[in-house]
PDB file of C-alpha atoms in Angstrom:
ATOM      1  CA  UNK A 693     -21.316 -90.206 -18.962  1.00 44.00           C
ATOM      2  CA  UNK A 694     -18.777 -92.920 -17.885  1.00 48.00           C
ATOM      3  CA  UNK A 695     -19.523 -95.442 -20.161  1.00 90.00           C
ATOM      4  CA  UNK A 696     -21.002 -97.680 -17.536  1.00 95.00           C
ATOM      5  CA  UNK A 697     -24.170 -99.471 -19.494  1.00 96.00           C
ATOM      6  CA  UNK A 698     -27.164-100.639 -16.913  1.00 97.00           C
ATOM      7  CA  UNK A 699     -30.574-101.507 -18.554  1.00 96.00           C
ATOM      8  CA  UNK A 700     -33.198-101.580 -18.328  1.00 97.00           C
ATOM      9  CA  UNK A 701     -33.026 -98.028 -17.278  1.00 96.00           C
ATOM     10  CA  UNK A 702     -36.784 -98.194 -15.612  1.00 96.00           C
ATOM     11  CA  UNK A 703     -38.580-101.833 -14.841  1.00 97.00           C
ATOM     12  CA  UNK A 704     -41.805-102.431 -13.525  1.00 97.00           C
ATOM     13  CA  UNK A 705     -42.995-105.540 -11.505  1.00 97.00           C
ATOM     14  CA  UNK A 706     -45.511-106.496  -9.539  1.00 97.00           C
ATOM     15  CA  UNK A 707     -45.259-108.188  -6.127  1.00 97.00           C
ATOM     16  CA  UNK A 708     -43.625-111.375  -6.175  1.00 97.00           C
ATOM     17  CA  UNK A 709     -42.311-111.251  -9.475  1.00 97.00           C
ATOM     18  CA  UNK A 710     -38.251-111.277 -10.430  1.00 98.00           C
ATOM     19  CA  UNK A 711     -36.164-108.319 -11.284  1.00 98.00           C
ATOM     20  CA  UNK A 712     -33.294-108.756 -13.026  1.00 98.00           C
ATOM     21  CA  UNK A 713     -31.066-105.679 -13.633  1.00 98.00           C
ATOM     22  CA  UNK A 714     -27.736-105.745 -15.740  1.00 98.00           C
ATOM     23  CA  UNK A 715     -24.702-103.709 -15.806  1.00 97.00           C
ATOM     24  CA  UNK A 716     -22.126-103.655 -18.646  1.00 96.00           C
ATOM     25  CA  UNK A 717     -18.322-101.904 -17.021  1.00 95.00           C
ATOM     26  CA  UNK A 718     -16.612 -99.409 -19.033  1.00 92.00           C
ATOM     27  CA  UNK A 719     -14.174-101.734 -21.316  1.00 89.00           C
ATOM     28  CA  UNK A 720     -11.176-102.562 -19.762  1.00 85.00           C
ATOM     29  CA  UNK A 721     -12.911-102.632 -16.345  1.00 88.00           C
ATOM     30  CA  UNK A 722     -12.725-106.203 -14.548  1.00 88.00           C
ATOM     31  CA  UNK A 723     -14.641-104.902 -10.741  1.00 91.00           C
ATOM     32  CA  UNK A 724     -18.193-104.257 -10.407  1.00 94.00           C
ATOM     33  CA  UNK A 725     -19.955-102.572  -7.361  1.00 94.00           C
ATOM     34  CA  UNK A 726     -24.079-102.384  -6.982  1.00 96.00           C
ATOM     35  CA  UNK A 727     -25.318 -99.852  -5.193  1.00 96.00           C
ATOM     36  CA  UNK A 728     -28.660 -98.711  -3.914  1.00 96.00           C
ATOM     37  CA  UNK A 729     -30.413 -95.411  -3.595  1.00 93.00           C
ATOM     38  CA  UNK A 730     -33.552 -95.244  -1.696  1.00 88.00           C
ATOM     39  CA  UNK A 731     -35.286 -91.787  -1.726  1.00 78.00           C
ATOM     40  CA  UNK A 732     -34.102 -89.276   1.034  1.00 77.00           C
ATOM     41  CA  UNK A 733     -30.887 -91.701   1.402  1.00 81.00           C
ATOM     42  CA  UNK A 734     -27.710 -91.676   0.215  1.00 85.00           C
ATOM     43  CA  UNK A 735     -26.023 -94.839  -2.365  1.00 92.00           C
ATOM     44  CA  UNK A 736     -25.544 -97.887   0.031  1.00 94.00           C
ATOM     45  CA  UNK A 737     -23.229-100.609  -1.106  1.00 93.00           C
ATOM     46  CA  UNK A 738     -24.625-103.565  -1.642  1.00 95.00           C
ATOM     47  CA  UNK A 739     -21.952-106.364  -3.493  1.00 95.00           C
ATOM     48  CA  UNK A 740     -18.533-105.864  -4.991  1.00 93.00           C
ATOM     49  CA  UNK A 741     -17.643-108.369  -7.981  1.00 93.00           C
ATOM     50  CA  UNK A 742     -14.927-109.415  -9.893  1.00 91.00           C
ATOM     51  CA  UNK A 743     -15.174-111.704 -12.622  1.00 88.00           C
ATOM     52  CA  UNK A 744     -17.137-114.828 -12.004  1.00 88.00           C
ATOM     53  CA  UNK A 745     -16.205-113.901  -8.375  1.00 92.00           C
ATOM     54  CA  UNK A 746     -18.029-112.554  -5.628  1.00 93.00           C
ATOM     55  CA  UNK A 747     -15.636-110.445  -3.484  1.00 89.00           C
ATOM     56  CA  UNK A 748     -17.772-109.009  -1.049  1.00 89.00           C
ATOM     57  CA  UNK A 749     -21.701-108.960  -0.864  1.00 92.00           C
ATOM     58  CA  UNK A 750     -21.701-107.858   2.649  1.00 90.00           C
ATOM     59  CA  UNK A 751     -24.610-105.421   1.571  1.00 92.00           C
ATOM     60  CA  UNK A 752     -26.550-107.378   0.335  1.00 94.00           C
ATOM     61  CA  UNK A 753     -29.688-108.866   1.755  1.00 94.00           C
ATOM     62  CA  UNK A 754     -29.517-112.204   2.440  1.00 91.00           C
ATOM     63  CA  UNK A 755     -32.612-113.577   1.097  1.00 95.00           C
ATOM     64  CA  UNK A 756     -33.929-113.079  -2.288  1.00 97.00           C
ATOM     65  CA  UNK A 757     -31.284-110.462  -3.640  1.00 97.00           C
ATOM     66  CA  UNK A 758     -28.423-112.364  -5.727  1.00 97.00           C
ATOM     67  CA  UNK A 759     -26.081-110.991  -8.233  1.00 97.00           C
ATOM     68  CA  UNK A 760     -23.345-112.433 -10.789  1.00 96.00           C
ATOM     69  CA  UNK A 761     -20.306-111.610 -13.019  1.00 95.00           C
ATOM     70  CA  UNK A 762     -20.109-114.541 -16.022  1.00 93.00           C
ATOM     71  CA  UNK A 763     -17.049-114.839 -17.839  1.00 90.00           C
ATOM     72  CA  UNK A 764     -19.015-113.725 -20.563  1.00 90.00           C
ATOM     73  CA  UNK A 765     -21.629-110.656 -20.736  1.00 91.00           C
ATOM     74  CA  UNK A 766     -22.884-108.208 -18.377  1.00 95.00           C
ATOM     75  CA  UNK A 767     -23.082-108.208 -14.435  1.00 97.00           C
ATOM     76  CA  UNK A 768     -26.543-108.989 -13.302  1.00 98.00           C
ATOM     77  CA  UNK A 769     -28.430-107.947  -9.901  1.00 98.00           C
ATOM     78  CA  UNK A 770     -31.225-110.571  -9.766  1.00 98.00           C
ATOM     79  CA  UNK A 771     -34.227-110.223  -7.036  1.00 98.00           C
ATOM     80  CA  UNK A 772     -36.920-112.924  -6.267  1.00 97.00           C
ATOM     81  CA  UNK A 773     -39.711-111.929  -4.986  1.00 97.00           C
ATOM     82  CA  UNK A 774     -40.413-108.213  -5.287  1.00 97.00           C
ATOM     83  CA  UNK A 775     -41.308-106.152  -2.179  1.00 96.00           C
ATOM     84  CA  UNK A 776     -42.711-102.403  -2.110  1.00 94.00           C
ATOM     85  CA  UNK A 777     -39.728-102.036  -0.208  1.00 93.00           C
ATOM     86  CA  UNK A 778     -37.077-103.095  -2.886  1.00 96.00           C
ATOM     87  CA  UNK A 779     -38.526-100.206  -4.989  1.00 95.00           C
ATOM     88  CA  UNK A 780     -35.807 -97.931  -5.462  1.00 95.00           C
ATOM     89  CA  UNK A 781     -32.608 -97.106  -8.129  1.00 95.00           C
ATOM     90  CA  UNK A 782     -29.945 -99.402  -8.318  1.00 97.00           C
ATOM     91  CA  UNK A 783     -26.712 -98.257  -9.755  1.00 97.00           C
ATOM     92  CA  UNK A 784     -23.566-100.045 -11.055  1.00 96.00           C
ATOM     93  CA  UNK A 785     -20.058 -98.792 -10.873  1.00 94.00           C
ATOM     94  CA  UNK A 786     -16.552-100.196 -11.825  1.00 93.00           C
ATOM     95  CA  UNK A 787     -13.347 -99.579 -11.579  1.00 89.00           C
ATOM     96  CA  UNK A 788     -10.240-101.183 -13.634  1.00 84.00           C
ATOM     97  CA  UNK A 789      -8.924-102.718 -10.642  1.00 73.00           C
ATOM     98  CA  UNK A 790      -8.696-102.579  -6.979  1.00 62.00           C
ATOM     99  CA  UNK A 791      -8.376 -99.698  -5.116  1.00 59.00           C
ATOM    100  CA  UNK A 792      -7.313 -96.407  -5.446  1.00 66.00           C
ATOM    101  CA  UNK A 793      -9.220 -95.697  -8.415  1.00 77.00           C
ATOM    102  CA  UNK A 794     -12.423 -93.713  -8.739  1.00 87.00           C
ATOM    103  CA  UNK A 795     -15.507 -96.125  -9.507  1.00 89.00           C
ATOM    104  CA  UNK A 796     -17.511 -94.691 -12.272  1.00 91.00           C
ATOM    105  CA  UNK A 797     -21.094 -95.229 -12.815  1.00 94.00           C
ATOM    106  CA  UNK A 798     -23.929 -96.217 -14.762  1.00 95.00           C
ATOM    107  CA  UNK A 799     -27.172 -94.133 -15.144  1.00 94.00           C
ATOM    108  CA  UNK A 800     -28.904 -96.718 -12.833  1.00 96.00           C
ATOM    109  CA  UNK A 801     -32.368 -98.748 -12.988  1.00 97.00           C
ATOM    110  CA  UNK A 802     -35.262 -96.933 -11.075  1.00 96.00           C
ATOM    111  CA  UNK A 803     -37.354-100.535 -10.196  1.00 97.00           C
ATOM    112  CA  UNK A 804     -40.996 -99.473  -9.135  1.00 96.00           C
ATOM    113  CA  UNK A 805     -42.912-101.780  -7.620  1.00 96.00           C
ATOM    114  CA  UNK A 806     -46.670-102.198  -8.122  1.00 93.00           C
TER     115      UNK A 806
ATOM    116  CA  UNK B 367     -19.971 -98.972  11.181  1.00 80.00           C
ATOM    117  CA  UNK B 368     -18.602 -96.373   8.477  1.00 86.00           C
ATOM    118  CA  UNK B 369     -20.233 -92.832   8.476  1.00 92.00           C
ATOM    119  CA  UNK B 370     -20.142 -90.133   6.399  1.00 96.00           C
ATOM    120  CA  UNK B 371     -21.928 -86.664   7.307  1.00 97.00           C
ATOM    121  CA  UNK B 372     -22.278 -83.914   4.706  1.00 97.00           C
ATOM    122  CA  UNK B 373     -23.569 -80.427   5.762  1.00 97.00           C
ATOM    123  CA  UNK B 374     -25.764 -78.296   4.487  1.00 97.00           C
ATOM    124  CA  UNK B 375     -28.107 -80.817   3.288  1.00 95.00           C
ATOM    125  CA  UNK B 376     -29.332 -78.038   0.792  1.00 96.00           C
ATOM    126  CA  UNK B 377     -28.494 -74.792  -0.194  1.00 96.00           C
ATOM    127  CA  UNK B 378     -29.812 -71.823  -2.603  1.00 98.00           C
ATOM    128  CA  UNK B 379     -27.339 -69.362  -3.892  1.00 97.00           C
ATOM    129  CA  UNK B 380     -27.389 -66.897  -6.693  1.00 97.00           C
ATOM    130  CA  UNK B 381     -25.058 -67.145  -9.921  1.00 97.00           C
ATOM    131  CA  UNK B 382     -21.453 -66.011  -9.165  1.00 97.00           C
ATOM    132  CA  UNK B 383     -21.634 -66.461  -6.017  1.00 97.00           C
ATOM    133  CA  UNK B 384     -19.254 -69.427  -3.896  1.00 97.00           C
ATOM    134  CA  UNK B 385     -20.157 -72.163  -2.257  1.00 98.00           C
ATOM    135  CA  UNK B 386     -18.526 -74.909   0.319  1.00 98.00           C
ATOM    136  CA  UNK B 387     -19.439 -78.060   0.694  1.00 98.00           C
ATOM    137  CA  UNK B 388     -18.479 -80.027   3.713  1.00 98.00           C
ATOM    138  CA  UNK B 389     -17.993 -83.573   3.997  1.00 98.00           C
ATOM    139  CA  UNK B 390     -16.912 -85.142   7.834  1.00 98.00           C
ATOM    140  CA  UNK B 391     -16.188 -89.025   8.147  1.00 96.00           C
ATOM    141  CA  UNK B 392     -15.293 -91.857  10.367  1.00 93.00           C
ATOM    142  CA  UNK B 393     -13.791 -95.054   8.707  1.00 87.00           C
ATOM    143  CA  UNK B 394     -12.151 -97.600   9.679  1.00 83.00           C
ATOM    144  CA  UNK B 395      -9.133 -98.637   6.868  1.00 83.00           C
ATOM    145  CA  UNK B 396      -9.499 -95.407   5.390  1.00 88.00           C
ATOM    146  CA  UNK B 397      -7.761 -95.182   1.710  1.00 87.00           C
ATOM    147  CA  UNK B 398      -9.433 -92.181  -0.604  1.00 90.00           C
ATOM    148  CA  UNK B 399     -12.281 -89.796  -0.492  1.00 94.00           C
ATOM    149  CA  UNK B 400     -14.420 -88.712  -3.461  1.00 95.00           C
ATOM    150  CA  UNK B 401     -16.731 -86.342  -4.839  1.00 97.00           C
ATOM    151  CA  UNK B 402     -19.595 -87.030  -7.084  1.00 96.00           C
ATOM    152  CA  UNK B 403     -22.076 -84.425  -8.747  1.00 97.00           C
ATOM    153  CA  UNK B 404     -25.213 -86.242  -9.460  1.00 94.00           C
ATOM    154  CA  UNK B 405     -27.986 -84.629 -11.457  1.00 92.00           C
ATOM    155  CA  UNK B 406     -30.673 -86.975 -12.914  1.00 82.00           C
ATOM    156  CA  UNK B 407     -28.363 -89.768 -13.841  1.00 83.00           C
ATOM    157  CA  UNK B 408     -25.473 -91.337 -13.248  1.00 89.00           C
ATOM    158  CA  UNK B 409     -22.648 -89.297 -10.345  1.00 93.00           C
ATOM    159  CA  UNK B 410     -20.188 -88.475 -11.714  1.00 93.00           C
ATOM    160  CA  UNK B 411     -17.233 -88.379 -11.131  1.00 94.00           C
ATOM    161  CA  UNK B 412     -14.693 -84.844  -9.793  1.00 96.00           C
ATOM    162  CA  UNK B 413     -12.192 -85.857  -7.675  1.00 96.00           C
ATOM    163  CA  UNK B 414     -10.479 -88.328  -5.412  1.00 94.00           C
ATOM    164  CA  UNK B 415      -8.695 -87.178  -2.487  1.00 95.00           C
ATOM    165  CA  UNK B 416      -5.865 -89.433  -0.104  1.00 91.00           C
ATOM    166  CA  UNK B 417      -2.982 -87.158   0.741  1.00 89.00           C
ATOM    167  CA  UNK B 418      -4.200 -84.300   3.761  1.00 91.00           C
ATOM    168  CA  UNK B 419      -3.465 -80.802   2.641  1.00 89.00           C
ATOM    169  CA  UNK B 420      -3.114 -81.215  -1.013  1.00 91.00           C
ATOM    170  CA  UNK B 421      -5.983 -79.574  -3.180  1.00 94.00           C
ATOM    171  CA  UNK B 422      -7.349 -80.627  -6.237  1.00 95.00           C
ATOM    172  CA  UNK B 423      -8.398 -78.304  -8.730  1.00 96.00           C
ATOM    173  CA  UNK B 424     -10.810 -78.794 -11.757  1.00 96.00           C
ATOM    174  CA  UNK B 425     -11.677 -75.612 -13.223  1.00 97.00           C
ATOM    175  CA  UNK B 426     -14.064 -73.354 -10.564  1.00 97.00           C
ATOM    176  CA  UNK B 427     -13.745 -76.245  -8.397  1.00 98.00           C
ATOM    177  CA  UNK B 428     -11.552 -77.574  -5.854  1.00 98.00           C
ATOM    178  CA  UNK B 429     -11.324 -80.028  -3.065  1.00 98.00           C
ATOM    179  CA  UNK B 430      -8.821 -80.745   0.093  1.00 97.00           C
ATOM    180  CA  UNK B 431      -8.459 -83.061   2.552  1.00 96.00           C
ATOM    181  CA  UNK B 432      -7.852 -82.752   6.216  1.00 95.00           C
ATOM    182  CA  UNK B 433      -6.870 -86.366   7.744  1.00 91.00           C
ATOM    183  CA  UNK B 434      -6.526 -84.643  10.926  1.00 93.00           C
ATOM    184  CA  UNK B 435     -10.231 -83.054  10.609  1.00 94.00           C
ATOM    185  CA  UNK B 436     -11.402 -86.288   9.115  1.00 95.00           C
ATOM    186  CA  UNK B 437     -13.368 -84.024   6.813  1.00 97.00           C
ATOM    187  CA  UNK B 438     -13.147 -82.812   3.629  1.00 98.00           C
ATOM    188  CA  UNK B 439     -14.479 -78.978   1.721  1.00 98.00           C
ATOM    189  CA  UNK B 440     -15.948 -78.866  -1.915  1.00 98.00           C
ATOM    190  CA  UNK B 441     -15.267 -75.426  -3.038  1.00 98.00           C
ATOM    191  CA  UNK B 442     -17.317 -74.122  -6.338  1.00 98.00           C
ATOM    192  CA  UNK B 443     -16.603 -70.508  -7.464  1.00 98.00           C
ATOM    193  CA  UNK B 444     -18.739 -68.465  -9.719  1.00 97.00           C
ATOM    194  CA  UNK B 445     -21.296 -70.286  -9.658  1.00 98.00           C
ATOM    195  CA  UNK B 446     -23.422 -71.213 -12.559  1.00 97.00           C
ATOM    196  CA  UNK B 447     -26.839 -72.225 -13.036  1.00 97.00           C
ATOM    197  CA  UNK B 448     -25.344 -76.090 -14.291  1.00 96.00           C
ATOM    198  CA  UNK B 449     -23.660 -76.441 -11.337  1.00 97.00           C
ATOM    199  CA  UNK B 450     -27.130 -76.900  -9.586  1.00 97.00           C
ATOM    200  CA  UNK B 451     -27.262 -80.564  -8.450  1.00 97.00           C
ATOM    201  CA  UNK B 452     -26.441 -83.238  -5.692  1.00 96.00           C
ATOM    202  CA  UNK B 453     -22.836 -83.716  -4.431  1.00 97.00           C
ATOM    203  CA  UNK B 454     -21.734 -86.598  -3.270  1.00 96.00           C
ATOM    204  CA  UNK B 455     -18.713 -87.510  -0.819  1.00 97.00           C
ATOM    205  CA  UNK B 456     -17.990 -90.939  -0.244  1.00 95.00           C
ATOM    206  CA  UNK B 457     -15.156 -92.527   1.612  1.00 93.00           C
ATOM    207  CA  UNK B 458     -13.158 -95.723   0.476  1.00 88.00           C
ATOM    208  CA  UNK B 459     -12.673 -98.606   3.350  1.00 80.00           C
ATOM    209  CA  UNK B 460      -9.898-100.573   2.057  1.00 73.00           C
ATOM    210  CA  UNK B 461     -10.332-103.253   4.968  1.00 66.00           C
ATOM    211  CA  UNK B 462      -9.588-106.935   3.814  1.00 59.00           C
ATOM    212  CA  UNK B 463     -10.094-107.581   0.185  1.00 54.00           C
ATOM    213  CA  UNK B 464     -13.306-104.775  -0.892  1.00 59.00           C
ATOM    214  CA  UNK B 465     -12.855-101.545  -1.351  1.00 75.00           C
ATOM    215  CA  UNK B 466     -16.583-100.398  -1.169  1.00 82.00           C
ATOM    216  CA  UNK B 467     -17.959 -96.772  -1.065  1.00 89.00           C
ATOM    217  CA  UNK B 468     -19.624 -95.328   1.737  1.00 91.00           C
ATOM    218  CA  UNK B 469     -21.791 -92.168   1.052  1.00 94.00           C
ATOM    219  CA  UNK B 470     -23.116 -89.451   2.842  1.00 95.00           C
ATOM    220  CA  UNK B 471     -26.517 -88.572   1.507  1.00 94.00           C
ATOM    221  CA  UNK B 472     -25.414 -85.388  -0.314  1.00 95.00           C
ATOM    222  CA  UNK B 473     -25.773 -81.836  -0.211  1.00 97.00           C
ATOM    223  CA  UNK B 474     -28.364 -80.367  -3.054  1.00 96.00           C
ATOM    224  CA  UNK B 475     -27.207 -76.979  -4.516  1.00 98.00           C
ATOM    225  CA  UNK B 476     -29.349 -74.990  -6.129  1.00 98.00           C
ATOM    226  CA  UNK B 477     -27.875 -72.009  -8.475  1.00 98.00           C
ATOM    227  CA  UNK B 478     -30.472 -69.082  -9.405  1.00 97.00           C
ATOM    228  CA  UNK B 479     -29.534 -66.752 -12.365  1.00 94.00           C
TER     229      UNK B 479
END
């Protein structure tokens, strides 16, 4: 597909464990969107980075979800805690730089939770 | 809130056949409106839209814009049996700094030989 790299591409946890889910752009992409698909429901934004920059996370719950773009290495989606609830597949995009271009995406992590 | 509405939800059709999808949305900032096709994996990508009235054509399919409408149509002609999956509208909100994707939750197609 796009070229967007997210692994693991299925992750297991229990309850109260951490997830951590990371997202390599397409080279020459510097902007990173998360997104989350619940089932019956469409993609819902969750955070928009740039590097080592958090642009907006407006999406984003406010307690135990957290996510990054280092200087260095992939983008990573990070949640404490694991509910039933955050079960789900979380998908990556980019984009070269802002607006108008189309984000493309990764294949997404399906997170189950046990 | 941003809101994007796709009708039908699903739909069944034979090979050869066409098919529109419809897409209605209210944004505020509006800047672009794309399609997705999204089978097990990743969408991807067919075709952003920002000028009303101009169509976009990729093959059997095609896409316009109506800024007046605040909706957009998804044509596929001739259907074939790998066109079968989800399509996905989203609309770009350009408001302050972000320019994050809202989506509706898709229309399934399903293409019988």
């Amino acid at each position: 597909n796009a070229g967007v790299m997210q692994n693991p591409r299925h992750l297991v946890r229990r309850r109260g464990q951490e997830a951590r889910l990371r997202c390599s752009p397409m080279k020459g992409h510097s902007h990173v969107y998360w997104y989350r698909q619940l089932p019956e429901e469409g993609l819902k934004f969750m955070v928009y980075l740039q590097k080592e920059n958090i642009i907006d996370e407006s999406g984003m719950p406010k307690e135990r979800f957290s996510a990054e773009f280092p200087k260095e290495g992939p983008s990573i989606l990070r949640i404490q805690q694991v509910v039933r609830g955050d079960s789900a597949a979380y998908f990556c995009a980019s984009s070269p730089y802002r607006g108008p271009q189309p984000q493309h995406f990764g294949d997404g992590t399906r997170l189950s939770i046990l | 809130e941003d809101k994007v509405v796709q009708s039908p939800l699903s739909l069944v059709v034979h090979e050869g056949d066409t098919v529109t999808l419809n897409c209605s949305y209210e944004v505020t900032n509006f800047r672009s409106l794309l399609w997705y096709k999204q089978e097990k994996k990743a969408p991807t990508f067919l075709f952003m839209l920002t000028s009303s009235g101009i169509e976009k054509k990729s093959g059997r399919l095609s896409s316009i814009l109506d800024k007046k409408e605040l909706s957009s149509i998804l044509n596929i002609t001739a259907t074939q049996t790998g066109d079968s999956a989800i399509y996905l509208c989203a609309v770009e909100n350009s408001g302050g700094s972000n320019y994050k994707l809202t989506f509706g939750k898709g229309t399934l197609l399903t293409v019988n030989p």
